[in-house]
């Protein structure tokens, strides 16, 4: 690389910019360590290594939770676009005629929702982090851990085969809670209403998904089921299904959150309510007090069609279900005002 100027005393612009930013960080009391890679919303986001979260964080800042070592990303207060619009839904249904419009009623109407600021895990909770929780509390380990130990080589993979209350207990131990569906969706799609965490165009190489794992292209729901059954007969779903957290950085959300499309389904707080968006559109953000099912978000490695990886897409299951989709239920934690 050529640097303009002949004098050895001329400072390259990149070094001068770095020096100025370090000086500014020191002046306002913010850490010098930068978030890497920097999130879209704030290229100057920093890492906080303090006992408690900072009082004045900025979008994309990371606080490292000393309890479990999780990087917690700050999502600032403000509005975001929730749900799916009619034009978007029409386009998806045209591409996937095997689905009925009524199946997406719980994503409508699309509306703007204003949330307070909060922290959310940059990644799903890993096996290694969950082991710390098990050792500290005596909580049961997942059934597929032989002798209560993490399977060798899977330490950085997301913990799976956990029921909803396992996730809640871990979050409380770590000083937090499970995220609400609203918090999860905002952290995944940002404030600009994008369809996927990385943008509005599907890219199978940006997340862990069945097509990427097997090289098979989605054709139909029936063909997808047949291919899934055949693959599972010859593979270990715990070792060959999910990937280590953060393995697809090109798929990170605007705030820097990883794996919010694919990898494993994630438990959220509250109860599933198919009419929730109707209440949210009227400004009522209170979670339902009861229900039959708990919500899941994010899709998983085991699903095929692109529409299942959208930020607005969700799932639901019984809160005591731990084996559905071959153990692909995990979670990430949140912290702050709901």
Coordinates of C-alpha atoms in Angstrom, one line a residue:
X1 CA 0.0 0.0 0.0
X2 CA 1.3 3.4 -0.9
X3 CA 1.0 6.3 1.6
X4 CA 0.9 9.8 0.2
X5 CA 3.8 12.0 1.1
X6 CA 7.5 11.5 1.2
X7 CA 8.3 12.3 4.9
X8 CA 8.6 9.5 7.4
X9 CA 6.9 11.8 9.9
X10 CA 3.5 11.8 8.1
X11 CA 1.0 9.6 10.0
X12 CA -1.2 7.3 7.9
X13 CA -4.8 8.4 7.9
X14 CA -6.0 5.1 9.4
X15 CA -3.6 5.5 12.4
X16 CA -4.6 9.1 12.9
X17 CA -8.3 8.1 12.9
X18 CA -7.6 5.3 15.4
X19 CA -5.7 7.7 17.7
X20 CA -8.5 10.3 17.6
X21 CA -11.1 7.6 18.4
X22 CA -9.1 6.2 21.3
X23 CA -8.7 9.7 22.7
X24 CA -12.4 10.4 22.3
X25 CA -13.3 7.1 24.0
X26 CA -11.0 7.9 27.0
X27 CA -12.5 11.4 27.2
X28 CA -16.1 10.2 27.6
X29 CA -15.3 7.2 29.8
X30 CA -16.1 4.5 27.2
X31 CA -13.9 1.5 26.8
X32 CA -11.2 1.5 24.1
X33 CA -11.9 -2.1 23.0
X34 CA -14.1 -2.1 19.9
X35 CA -16.7 -4.6 18.9
X36 CA -15.5 -6.8 16.1
X37 CA -17.0 -7.1 13.7
X38 CA -18.8 -3.8 14.3
X39 CA -22.6 -3.9 13.9
X40 CA -24.3 -1.9 11.1
X41 CA -26.1 0.4 13.5
X42 CA -22.9 1.7 15.2
X43 CA -19.4 1.1 13.7
X44 CA -17.9 2.6 16.9
X45 CA -19.6 0.1 19.3
X46 CA -17.4 -0.9 22.2
X47 CA -17.0 -3.8 24.6
X48 CA -17.8 -3.3 28.3
X49 CA -16.1 -5.7 30.8
X50 CA -17.8 -4.4 34.0
X51 CA -19.6 -6.2 36.9
X52 CA -22.9 -4.7 35.8
X53 CA -24.2 -3.4 32.4
X54 CA -23.2 0.3 31.8
X55 CA -25.7 3.0 32.5
X56 CA -25.3 4.7 29.2
X57 CA -24.8 2.1 26.4
X58 CA -25.1 2.8 22.7
X59 CA -26.6 0.7 19.9
X60 CA -24.5 -2.4 19.3
X61 CA -22.3 -2.0 22.4
X62 CA -21.4 -5.4 24.0
X63 CA -21.4 -6.1 27.7
X64 CA -19.7 -9.3 28.7
X65 CA -21.8 -11.0 31.4
X66 CA -19.3 -12.2 34.1
X67 CA -21.6 -14.9 35.2
X68 CA -21.5 -17.0 32.0
X69 CA -19.2 -15.1 29.7
X70 CA -22.0 -14.3 27.2
X71 CA -21.6 -11.2 25.0
X72 CA -24.8 -9.2 25.5
X73 CA -25.6 -6.8 22.7
X74 CA -27.4 -3.5 23.4
X75 CA -30.6 -2.8 21.4
X76 CA -31.5 0.9 21.9
X77 CA -35.0 2.2 22.6
X78 CA -37.2 3.1 19.7
X79 CA -39.6 1.8 17.0
X80 CA -39.2 -1.1 14.7
X81 CA -41.4 -2.7 12.1
X82 CA -43.1 -5.9 13.4
X83 CA -44.7 -8.6 11.3
X84 CA -45.4 -9.1 7.6
X85 CA -47.0 -6.8 5.2
X86 CA -49.6 -7.8 2.6
X87 CA -47.3 -7.3 -0.5
X88 CA -44.5 -9.3 1.1
X89 CA -46.9 -12.1 2.0
X90 CA -48.4 -12.1 -1.5
X91 CA -44.9 -12.6 -3.0
X92 CA -44.1 -15.4 -0.6
X93 CA -47.4 -17.2 -1.3
X94 CA -46.8 -16.9 -5.0
X95 CA -43.4 -18.5 -4.6
X96 CA -44.7 -21.2 -2.2
X97 CA -48.2 -22.1 -3.3
X98 CA -48.3 -25.1 -1.0
X99 CA -48.8 -22.7 2.0
X100 CA -52.1 -21.1 2.8
X101 CA -52.5 -17.4 3.7
X102 CA -54.2 -18.3 7.0
X103 CA -51.0 -19.9 8.2
X104 CA -49.5 -16.4 8.4
X105 CA -52.3 -14.7 10.2
X106 CA -50.3 -14.4 13.4
X107 CA -47.7 -12.2 11.6
X108 CA -50.3 -9.6 10.7
X109 CA -51.1 -6.8 10.6
X110 CA -47.7 -5.3 10.1
X111 CA -47.2 -2.4 12.5
X112 CA -44.7 -0.2 14.2
X113 CA -43.8 -1.0 17.9
X114 CA -41.9 1.1 20.3
X115 CA -39.7 -0.8 22.8
X116 CA -37.4 0.4 25.6
X117 CA -33.7 -0.5 25.4
X118 CA -32.5 -3.9 26.4
X119 CA -29.6 -6.3 26.2
X120 CA -29.8 -9.6 24.3
X121 CA -27.3 -12.5 23.8
X122 CA -25.1 -12.1 20.8
X123 CA -25.4 -15.8 20.3
X124 CA -27.4 -18.7 21.5
X125 CA -26.3 -20.2 24.9
X126 CA -23.6 -22.8 24.2
X127 CA -23.0 -26.2 25.7
X128 CA -20.0 -25.0 27.6
X129 CA -22.0 -22.1 29.1
X130 CA -24.8 -24.4 30.0
X131 CA -22.3 -26.8 31.7
X132 CA -21.3 -23.9 34.0
X133 CA -24.9 -23.5 35.0
X134 CA -25.4 -27.2 35.6
X135 CA -22.3 -27.4 37.8
X136 CA -23.2 -24.3 39.7
X137 CA -26.9 -25.2 40.4
X138 CA -27.2 -29.0 40.1
X139 CA -29.8 -28.5 37.3
X140 CA -30.2 -31.6 35.1
X141 CA -28.0 -31.8 32.0
X142 CA -29.6 -32.5 28.6
X143 CA -30.3 -36.2 28.2
X144 CA -27.9 -36.8 25.3
X145 CA -24.9 -35.6 27.4
X146 CA -23.3 -38.9 28.5
X147 CA -22.5 -38.8 32.2
X148 CA -23.6 -35.2 32.4
X149 CA -20.7 -34.0 30.3
X150 CA -20.7 -32.0 27.0
X151 CA -20.0 -34.3 24.0
X152 CA -16.5 -33.8 22.9
X153 CA -16.1 -31.2 20.3
X154 CA -19.5 -29.6 20.8
X155 CA -18.5 -27.1 23.5
X156 CA -19.2 -24.1 21.3
X157 CA -22.4 -25.5 19.8
X158 CA -25.8 -24.2 21.0
X159 CA -27.2 -26.3 23.9
X160 CA -30.3 -28.2 22.6
X161 CA -32.9 -30.6 23.9
X162 CA -33.8 -28.1 26.6
X163 CA -37.4 -27.4 27.6
X164 CA -38.7 -23.9 28.0
X165 CA -38.2 -23.9 31.8
X166 CA -34.6 -25.0 31.4
X167 CA -34.0 -21.9 29.4
X168 CA -35.9 -19.7 31.9
X169 CA -33.9 -21.2 34.8
X170 CA -30.6 -20.6 33.1
X171 CA -31.5 -17.0 32.2
X172 CA -32.4 -16.3 35.8
X173 CA -29.1 -17.8 37.0
X174 CA -27.2 -15.6 34.5
X175 CA -29.0 -12.5 35.8
X176 CA -31.5 -12.1 33.0
X177 CA -34.6 -13.7 31.4
X178 CA -35.8 -15.1 28.1
X179 CA -36.5 -12.4 25.5
X180 CA -40.0 -11.6 24.5
X181 CA -41.0 -12.2 20.9
X182 CA -41.0 -8.5 20.3
X183 CA -37.5 -8.1 21.6
X184 CA -36.3 -11.1 19.6
X185 CA -37.7 -9.8 16.4
X186 CA -36.3 -6.3 16.8
X187 CA -32.9 -7.7 17.6
X188 CA -33.1 -9.9 14.5
X189 CA -34.3 -7.4 11.9
X190 CA -33.3 -3.9 13.1
X191 CA -35.5 -0.9 12.6
X192 CA -35.7 -1.0 8.8
X193 CA -38.1 -3.9 8.4
X194 CA -35.7 -6.3 6.6
X195 CA -36.9 -9.8 5.9
X196 CA -33.8 -11.6 7.1
X197 CA -31.2 -10.5 9.6
X198 CA -28.8 -9.6 6.8
X199 CA -31.2 -7.9 4.4
X200 CA -34.2 -8.6 2.2
X201 CA -32.8 -11.2 -0.2
X202 CA -32.5 -14.8 0.7
X203 CA -28.9 -16.2 0.8
X204 CA -28.6 -19.8 2.0
X205 CA -24.8 -19.3 2.7
X206 CA -25.5 -16.8 5.5
X207 CA -27.1 -19.2 8.0
X208 CA -27.2 -22.8 9.1
X209 CA -29.9 -24.6 7.1
X210 CA -30.7 -28.1 5.8
X211 CA -30.1 -27.2 2.2
X212 CA -26.6 -25.8 2.9
X213 CA -25.8 -28.9 5.0
X214 CA -26.9 -31.5 2.4
X215 CA -26.6 -29.6 -0.9
X216 CA -30.3 -30.3 -1.6
X217 CA -32.6 -27.5 -3.0
X218 CA -36.0 -27.1 -1.5
X219 CA -38.7 -28.4 -4.0
X220 CA -41.8 -29.1 -1.9
X221 CA -42.8 -29.9 1.6
X222 CA -43.2 -33.6 0.8
X223 CA -39.8 -33.8 -0.9
X224 CA -38.3 -31.9 2.1
X225 CA -39.7 -34.4 4.6
X226 CA -38.4 -37.4 2.6
X227 CA -34.9 -35.9 2.3
X228 CA -34.9 -35.1 6.0
X229 CA -35.8 -38.6 7.0
X230 CA -33.2 -40.1 4.7
X231 CA -30.5 -37.8 6.1
X232 CA -31.3 -38.5 9.7
X233 CA -31.0 -42.2 9.2
X234 CA -27.3 -41.8 8.6
X235 CA -26.2 -38.8 10.6
X236 CA -26.0 -37.7 14.3
X237 CA -28.4 -34.7 14.5
X238 CA -26.5 -33.3 17.5
X239 CA -23.1 -33.3 15.9
X240 CA -23.9 -32.8 12.2
X241 CA -27.0 -30.6 12.5
X242 CA -26.3 -27.3 14.3
X243 CA -23.0 -25.4 13.9
X244 CA -20.9 -23.7 16.5
X245 CA -22.4 -20.4 17.4
X246 CA -21.3 -17.5 15.3
X247 CA -20.2 -19.7 12.4
X248 CA -22.0 -17.5 9.8
X249 CA -20.9 -13.9 10.6
X250 CA -22.3 -12.7 7.2
X251 CA -25.7 -13.5 8.5
X252 CA -25.5 -11.3 11.6
X253 CA -28.3 -8.9 12.4
X254 CA -27.9 -5.1 12.3
X255 CA -27.0 -5.1 16.0
X256 CA -24.5 -7.8 15.6
X257 CA -26.5 -10.8 16.9
X258 CA -25.6 -14.1 15.4
X259 CA -27.6 -17.1 14.2
X260 CA -31.0 -15.4 14.4
X261 CA -31.9 -17.3 11.2
X262 CA -31.3 -21.0 11.3
X263 CA -29.1 -23.1 13.6
X264 CA -31.7 -23.9 16.3
X265 CA -35.2 -22.7 17.2
X266 CA -35.1 -20.4 20.3
X267 CA -37.5 -20.3 23.2
X268 CA -39.0 -16.9 23.9
X269 CA -40.8 -15.6 27.0
X270 CA -44.6 -15.4 27.4
X271 CA -47.3 -17.5 25.7
X272 CA -48.1 -17.9 22.1
X273 CA -51.1 -15.8 21.0
X274 CA -52.2 -15.9 17.4
X275 CA -53.9 -12.5 17.7
X276 CA -51.0 -10.8 19.4
X277 CA -50.3 -8.5 16.4
X278 CA -53.8 -7.2 16.4
X279 CA -53.2 -6.0 20.0
X280 CA -49.8 -4.7 19.2
X281 CA -51.1 -2.6 16.4
X282 CA -53.4 -0.9 18.9
X283 CA -50.4 -0.2 21.2
X284 CA -51.1 -3.0 23.7
X285 CA -47.8 -4.7 24.2
X286 CA -48.7 -6.7 27.3
X287 CA -47.9 -10.4 27.0
X288 CA -50.8 -12.9 27.2
X289 CA -51.2 -14.1 30.8
X290 CA -51.9 -17.7 29.8
X291 CA -52.0 -20.1 26.9
X292 CA -51.4 -23.6 25.7
X293 CA -48.1 -23.1 23.8
X294 CA -44.8 -21.3 24.0
X295 CA -43.3 -19.3 21.1
X296 CA -40.1 -20.2 19.3
X297 CA -38.2 -18.0 16.9
X298 CA -35.4 -18.2 14.3
X299 CA -35.9 -21.4 12.3
X300 CA -33.4 -24.2 12.6
X301 CA -30.8 -26.3 10.6
X302 CA -33.5 -28.9 9.9
X303 CA -35.9 -26.7 7.9
X304 CA -35.8 -26.0 4.1
X305 CA -37.8 -23.2 2.6
X306 CA -36.5 -19.6 2.8
X307 CA -39.7 -18.2 4.2
X308 CA -39.1 -20.2 7.5
X309 CA -35.9 -18.2 8.1
X310 CA -37.6 -14.7 8.0
X311 CA -37.3 -12.5 11.1
X312 CA -41.1 -12.4 11.4
X313 CA -41.5 -16.2 11.2
X314 CA -42.2 -18.0 14.4
X315 CA -43.1 -21.4 15.8
X316 CA -44.9 -22.8 18.7
X317 CA -44.8 -25.9 20.8
X318 CA -45.7 -27.3 24.3
X319 CA -43.3 -25.8 26.9
X320 CA -42.3 -29.3 28.0
X321 CA -41.3 -30.4 24.5
X322 CA -37.5 -31.0 24.2
X323 CA -37.2 -33.6 21.4
X324 CA -39.2 -32.0 18.6
X325 CA -37.0 -31.4 15.5
X326 CA -34.4 -33.7 17.0
X327 CA -33.3 -31.6 19.8
X328 CA -33.1 -28.3 17.9
X329 CA -34.6 -26.2 20.7
X330 CA -32.2 -23.8 22.3
X331 CA -32.3 -20.2 23.6
X332 CA -30.6 -16.9 24.1
X333 CA -30.9 -14.6 27.1
X334 CA -32.1 -11.0 27.5
X335 CA -31.7 -8.4 30.2
X336 CA -33.4 -5.1 30.9
X337 CA -36.9 -3.7 31.0
X338 CA -39.5 -5.8 29.1

